[in-house]
XYZ file of C-alpha atoms in Angstrom:
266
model
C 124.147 43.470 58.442
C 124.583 45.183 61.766
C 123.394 44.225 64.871
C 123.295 45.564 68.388
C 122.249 44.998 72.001
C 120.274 47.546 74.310
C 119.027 46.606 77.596
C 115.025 46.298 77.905
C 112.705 49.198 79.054
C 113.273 47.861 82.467
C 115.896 50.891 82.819
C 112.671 52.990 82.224
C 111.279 53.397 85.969
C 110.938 56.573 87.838
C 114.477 56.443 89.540
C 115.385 56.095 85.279
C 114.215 59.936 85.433
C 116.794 62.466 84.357
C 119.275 63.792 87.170
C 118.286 67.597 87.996
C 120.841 69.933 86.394
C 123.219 70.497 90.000
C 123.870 74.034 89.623
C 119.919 74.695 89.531
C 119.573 72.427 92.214
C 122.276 73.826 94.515
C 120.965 76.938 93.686
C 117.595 76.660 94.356
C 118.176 74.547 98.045
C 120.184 77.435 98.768
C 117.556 80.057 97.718
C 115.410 78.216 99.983
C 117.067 77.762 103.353
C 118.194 81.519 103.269
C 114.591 82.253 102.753
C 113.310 80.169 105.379
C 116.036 82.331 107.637
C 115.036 85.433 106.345
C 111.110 84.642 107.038
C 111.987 83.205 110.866
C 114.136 86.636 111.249
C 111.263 88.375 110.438
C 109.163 87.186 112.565
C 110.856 88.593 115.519
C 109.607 90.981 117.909
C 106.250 88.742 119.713
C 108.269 87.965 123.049
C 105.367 88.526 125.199
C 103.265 86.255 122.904
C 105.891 83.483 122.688
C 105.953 83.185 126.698
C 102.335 83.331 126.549
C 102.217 80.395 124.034
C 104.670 78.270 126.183
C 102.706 78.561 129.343
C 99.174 77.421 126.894
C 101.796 74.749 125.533
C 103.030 73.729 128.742
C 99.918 73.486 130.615
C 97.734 71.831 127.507
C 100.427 68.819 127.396
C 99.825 68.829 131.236
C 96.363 68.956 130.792
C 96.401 65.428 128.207
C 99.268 63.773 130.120
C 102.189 64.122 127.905
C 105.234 62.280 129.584
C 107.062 65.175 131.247
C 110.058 66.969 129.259
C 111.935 66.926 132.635
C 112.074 63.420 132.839
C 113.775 63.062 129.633
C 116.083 66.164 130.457
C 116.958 64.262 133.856
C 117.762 61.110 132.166
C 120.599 63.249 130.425
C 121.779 65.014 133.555
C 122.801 62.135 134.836
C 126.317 62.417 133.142
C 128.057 65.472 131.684
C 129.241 63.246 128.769
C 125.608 62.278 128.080
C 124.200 65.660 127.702
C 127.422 67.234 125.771
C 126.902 64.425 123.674
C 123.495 65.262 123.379
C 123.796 68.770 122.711
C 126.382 68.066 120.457
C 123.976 66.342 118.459
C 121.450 68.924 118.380
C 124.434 71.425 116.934
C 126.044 69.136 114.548
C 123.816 66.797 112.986
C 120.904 68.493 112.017
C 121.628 70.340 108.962
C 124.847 67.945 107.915
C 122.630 64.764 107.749
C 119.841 66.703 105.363
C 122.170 67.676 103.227
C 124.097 64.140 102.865
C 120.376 62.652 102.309
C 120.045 65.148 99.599
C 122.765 64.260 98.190
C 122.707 60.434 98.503
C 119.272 60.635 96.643
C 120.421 63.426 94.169
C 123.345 60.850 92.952
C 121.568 57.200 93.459
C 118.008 58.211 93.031
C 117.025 61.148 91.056
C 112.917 60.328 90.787
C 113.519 60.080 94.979
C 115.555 63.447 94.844
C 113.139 65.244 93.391
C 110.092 63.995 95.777
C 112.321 64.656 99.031
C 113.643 67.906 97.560
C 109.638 68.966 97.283
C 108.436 67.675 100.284
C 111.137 69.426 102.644
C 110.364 72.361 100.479
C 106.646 72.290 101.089
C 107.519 71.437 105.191
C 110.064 74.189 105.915
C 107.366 76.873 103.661
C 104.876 75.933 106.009
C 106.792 76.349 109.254
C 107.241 79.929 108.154
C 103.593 80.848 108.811
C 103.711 79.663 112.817
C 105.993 82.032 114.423
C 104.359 84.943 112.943
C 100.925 83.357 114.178
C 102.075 81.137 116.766
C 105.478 82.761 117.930
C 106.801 80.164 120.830
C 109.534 80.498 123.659
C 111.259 77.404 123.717
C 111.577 75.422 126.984
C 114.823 76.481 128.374
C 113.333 79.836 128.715
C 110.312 78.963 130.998
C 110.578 79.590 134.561
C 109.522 77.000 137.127
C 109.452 74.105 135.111
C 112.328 72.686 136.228
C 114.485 72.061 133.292
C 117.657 74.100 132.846
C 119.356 75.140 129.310
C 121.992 72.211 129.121
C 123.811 74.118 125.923
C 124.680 77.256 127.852
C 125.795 75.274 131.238
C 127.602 72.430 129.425
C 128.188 73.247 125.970
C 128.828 73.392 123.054
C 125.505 76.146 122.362
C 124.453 77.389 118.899
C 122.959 80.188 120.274
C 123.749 83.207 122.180
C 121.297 86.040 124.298
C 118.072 86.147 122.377
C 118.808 89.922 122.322
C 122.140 90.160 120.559
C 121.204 86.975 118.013
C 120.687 88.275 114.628
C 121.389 84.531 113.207
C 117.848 83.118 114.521
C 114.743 83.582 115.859
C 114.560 81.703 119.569
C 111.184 82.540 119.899
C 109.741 79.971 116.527
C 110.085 76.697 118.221
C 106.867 74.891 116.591
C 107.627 73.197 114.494
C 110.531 71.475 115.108
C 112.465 71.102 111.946
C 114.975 69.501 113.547
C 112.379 66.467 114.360
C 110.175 67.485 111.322
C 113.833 66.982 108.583
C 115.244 64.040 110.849
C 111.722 62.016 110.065
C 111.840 63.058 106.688
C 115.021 61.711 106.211
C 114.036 58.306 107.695
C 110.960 58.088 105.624
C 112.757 58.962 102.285
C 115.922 56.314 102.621
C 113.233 53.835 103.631
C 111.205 54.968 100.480
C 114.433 55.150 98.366
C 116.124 51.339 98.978
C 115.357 47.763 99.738
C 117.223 46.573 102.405
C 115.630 44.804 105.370
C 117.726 47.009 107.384
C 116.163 50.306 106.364
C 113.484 50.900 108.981
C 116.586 51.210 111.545
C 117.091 55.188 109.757
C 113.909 55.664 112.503
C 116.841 55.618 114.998
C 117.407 58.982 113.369
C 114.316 61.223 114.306
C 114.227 59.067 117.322
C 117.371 59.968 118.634
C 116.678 63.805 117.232
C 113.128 63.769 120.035
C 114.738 62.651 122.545
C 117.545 65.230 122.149
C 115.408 68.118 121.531
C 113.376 67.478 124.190
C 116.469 66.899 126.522
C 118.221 69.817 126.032
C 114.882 71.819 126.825
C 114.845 72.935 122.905
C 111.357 72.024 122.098
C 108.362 70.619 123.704
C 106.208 67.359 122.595
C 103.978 69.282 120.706
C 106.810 71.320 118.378
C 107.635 67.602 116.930
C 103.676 66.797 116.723
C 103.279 69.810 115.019
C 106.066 68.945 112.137
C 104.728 65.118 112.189
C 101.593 66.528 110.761
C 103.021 69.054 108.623
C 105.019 66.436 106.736
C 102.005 64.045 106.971
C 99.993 66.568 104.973
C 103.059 67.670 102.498
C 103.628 63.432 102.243
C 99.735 63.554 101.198
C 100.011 66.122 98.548
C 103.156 65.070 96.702
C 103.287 61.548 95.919
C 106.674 59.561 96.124
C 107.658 57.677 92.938
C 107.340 54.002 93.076
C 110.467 51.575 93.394
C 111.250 49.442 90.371
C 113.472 46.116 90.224
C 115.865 47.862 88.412
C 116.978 50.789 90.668
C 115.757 49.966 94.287
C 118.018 47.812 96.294
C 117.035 44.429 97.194
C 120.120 43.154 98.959
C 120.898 39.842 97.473
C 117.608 39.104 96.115
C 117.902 40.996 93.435
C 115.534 39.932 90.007
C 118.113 38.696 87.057
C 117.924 41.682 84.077
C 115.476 40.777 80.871
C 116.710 39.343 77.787
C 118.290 41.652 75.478
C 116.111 43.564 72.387
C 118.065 43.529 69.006
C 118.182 46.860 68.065
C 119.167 47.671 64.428
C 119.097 44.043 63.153
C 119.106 43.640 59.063
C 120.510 47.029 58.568
């Protein structure tokens, strides 16, 4: 007679769900992103509308009393460390700190992974359809507004002339993925784990507004516009619930469930 131990369906909660096979996963966040370049790249040639937009933009936050962008821009100028730093941040971080969320879900959470993976996918889709109806000439472009483009005077830039750059379109800044991804990433780890630190990841997309409104990269309304956007993708695909057994509960954790004989009298 043989008998043997297996640990209870407790292991059976939606983080429990099978890890996505990575090659199809690499693969298919890499068919995305180069789409979502493709469709921005396509959407070029509406510079008269996108300097039409920013003046509508400019003057309709006027109009309902959003703070200023050049207040937050002059808070920056007052060092050149500050605003390097800060349009360091705009360069580096973005992409980098999707990716590692990706990946931090894809190997700890897999039910999370998935969820995150869709969302994002559903957020950057959307933000292909605005600069082909909405196309937008980002802040640093506007004439007497005050605000200056702190990447080309202090560095370090991730973008050159709008006529000779064939890596991006300058003229889609609503949404702003970089605020749009940045929240998304605070709203998943705080979805994903248990720790009573996790609403400080909102330092993330905090930081990322205040940046990309700094450096004159985006107005109020381009991170509005993604807050909604990822409201309504949040909305339509549901996040999978935590369980005992694979969210984090610092050191409160619950003790496992007493083991099921498996095989007994065989």
């Amino acid at each position: 007679m043989t008998a043997r131990t297996e640990p209870a369906a407790a292991e059976a909660g939606p983080d429990a769900t099978a890890r996505p096979a990575l090659i199809r996963e690499f693969l298919l966040v890499a068919g995305l992103f180069l789409v979502y370049k493709l469709g921005r790249r396509l959407a070029v040639g509406h510079t008269g509308d996108a300097f039409r937009d920013a003046h509508r933009v400019w003057d309709l936050e006027r109009a309902v009393h959003l703070p200023d962008e050049t207040s937050v821009q002059s808070a920056l100028l007052h060092g050149k460390a500050l605003v390097h730093l800060a349009n360091t941040y705009y360069a580096t971080v973005h992409f980098p700190a999707t990716v590692a969320f990706l990946v931090w879900l894809y190997l700890r959470r897999p039910a999370h992974y998935v969820w995150a993976r869709r969302v994002l996918a559903v957020l950057t889709s959307a933000a292909l359809v605005l600069p082909f109806t909405f196309p937008l000439a980002p802040p640093r472009m506007l004439t007497g507004t005050g605000l200056v483009d702190t990447a080309r005077i202090y560095g370090p830039s991730v973008y050159g002339p709008p006529s000779s750059d064939h890596l991006s379109n300058q003229f889609a800044a609503m949404p702003s993925l970089h605020f749009g991804w940045a929240l998304m990433v605070a709203v998943g780890l705080i979805a994903a784990i248990r720790s009573r630190w996790r609403w400080l990841w909102l330092a993330h997309p905090l930081i990322t507004l205040l940046v990309i409104v700094g450096t004159a990269n985006h107005y109020w309304l381009d991170a509005i516009a993604a807050t909604v956007m990822l409201g309504l993708a949040l909305m339509v695909i549901h996040r999978p619930q935590r369980t005992p057994g694979t969210a984090e509960r610092g050191t409160d954790r619950l003790a496992a469930g007493p083991p099921v004989l498996v095989g007994a009298g065989r």
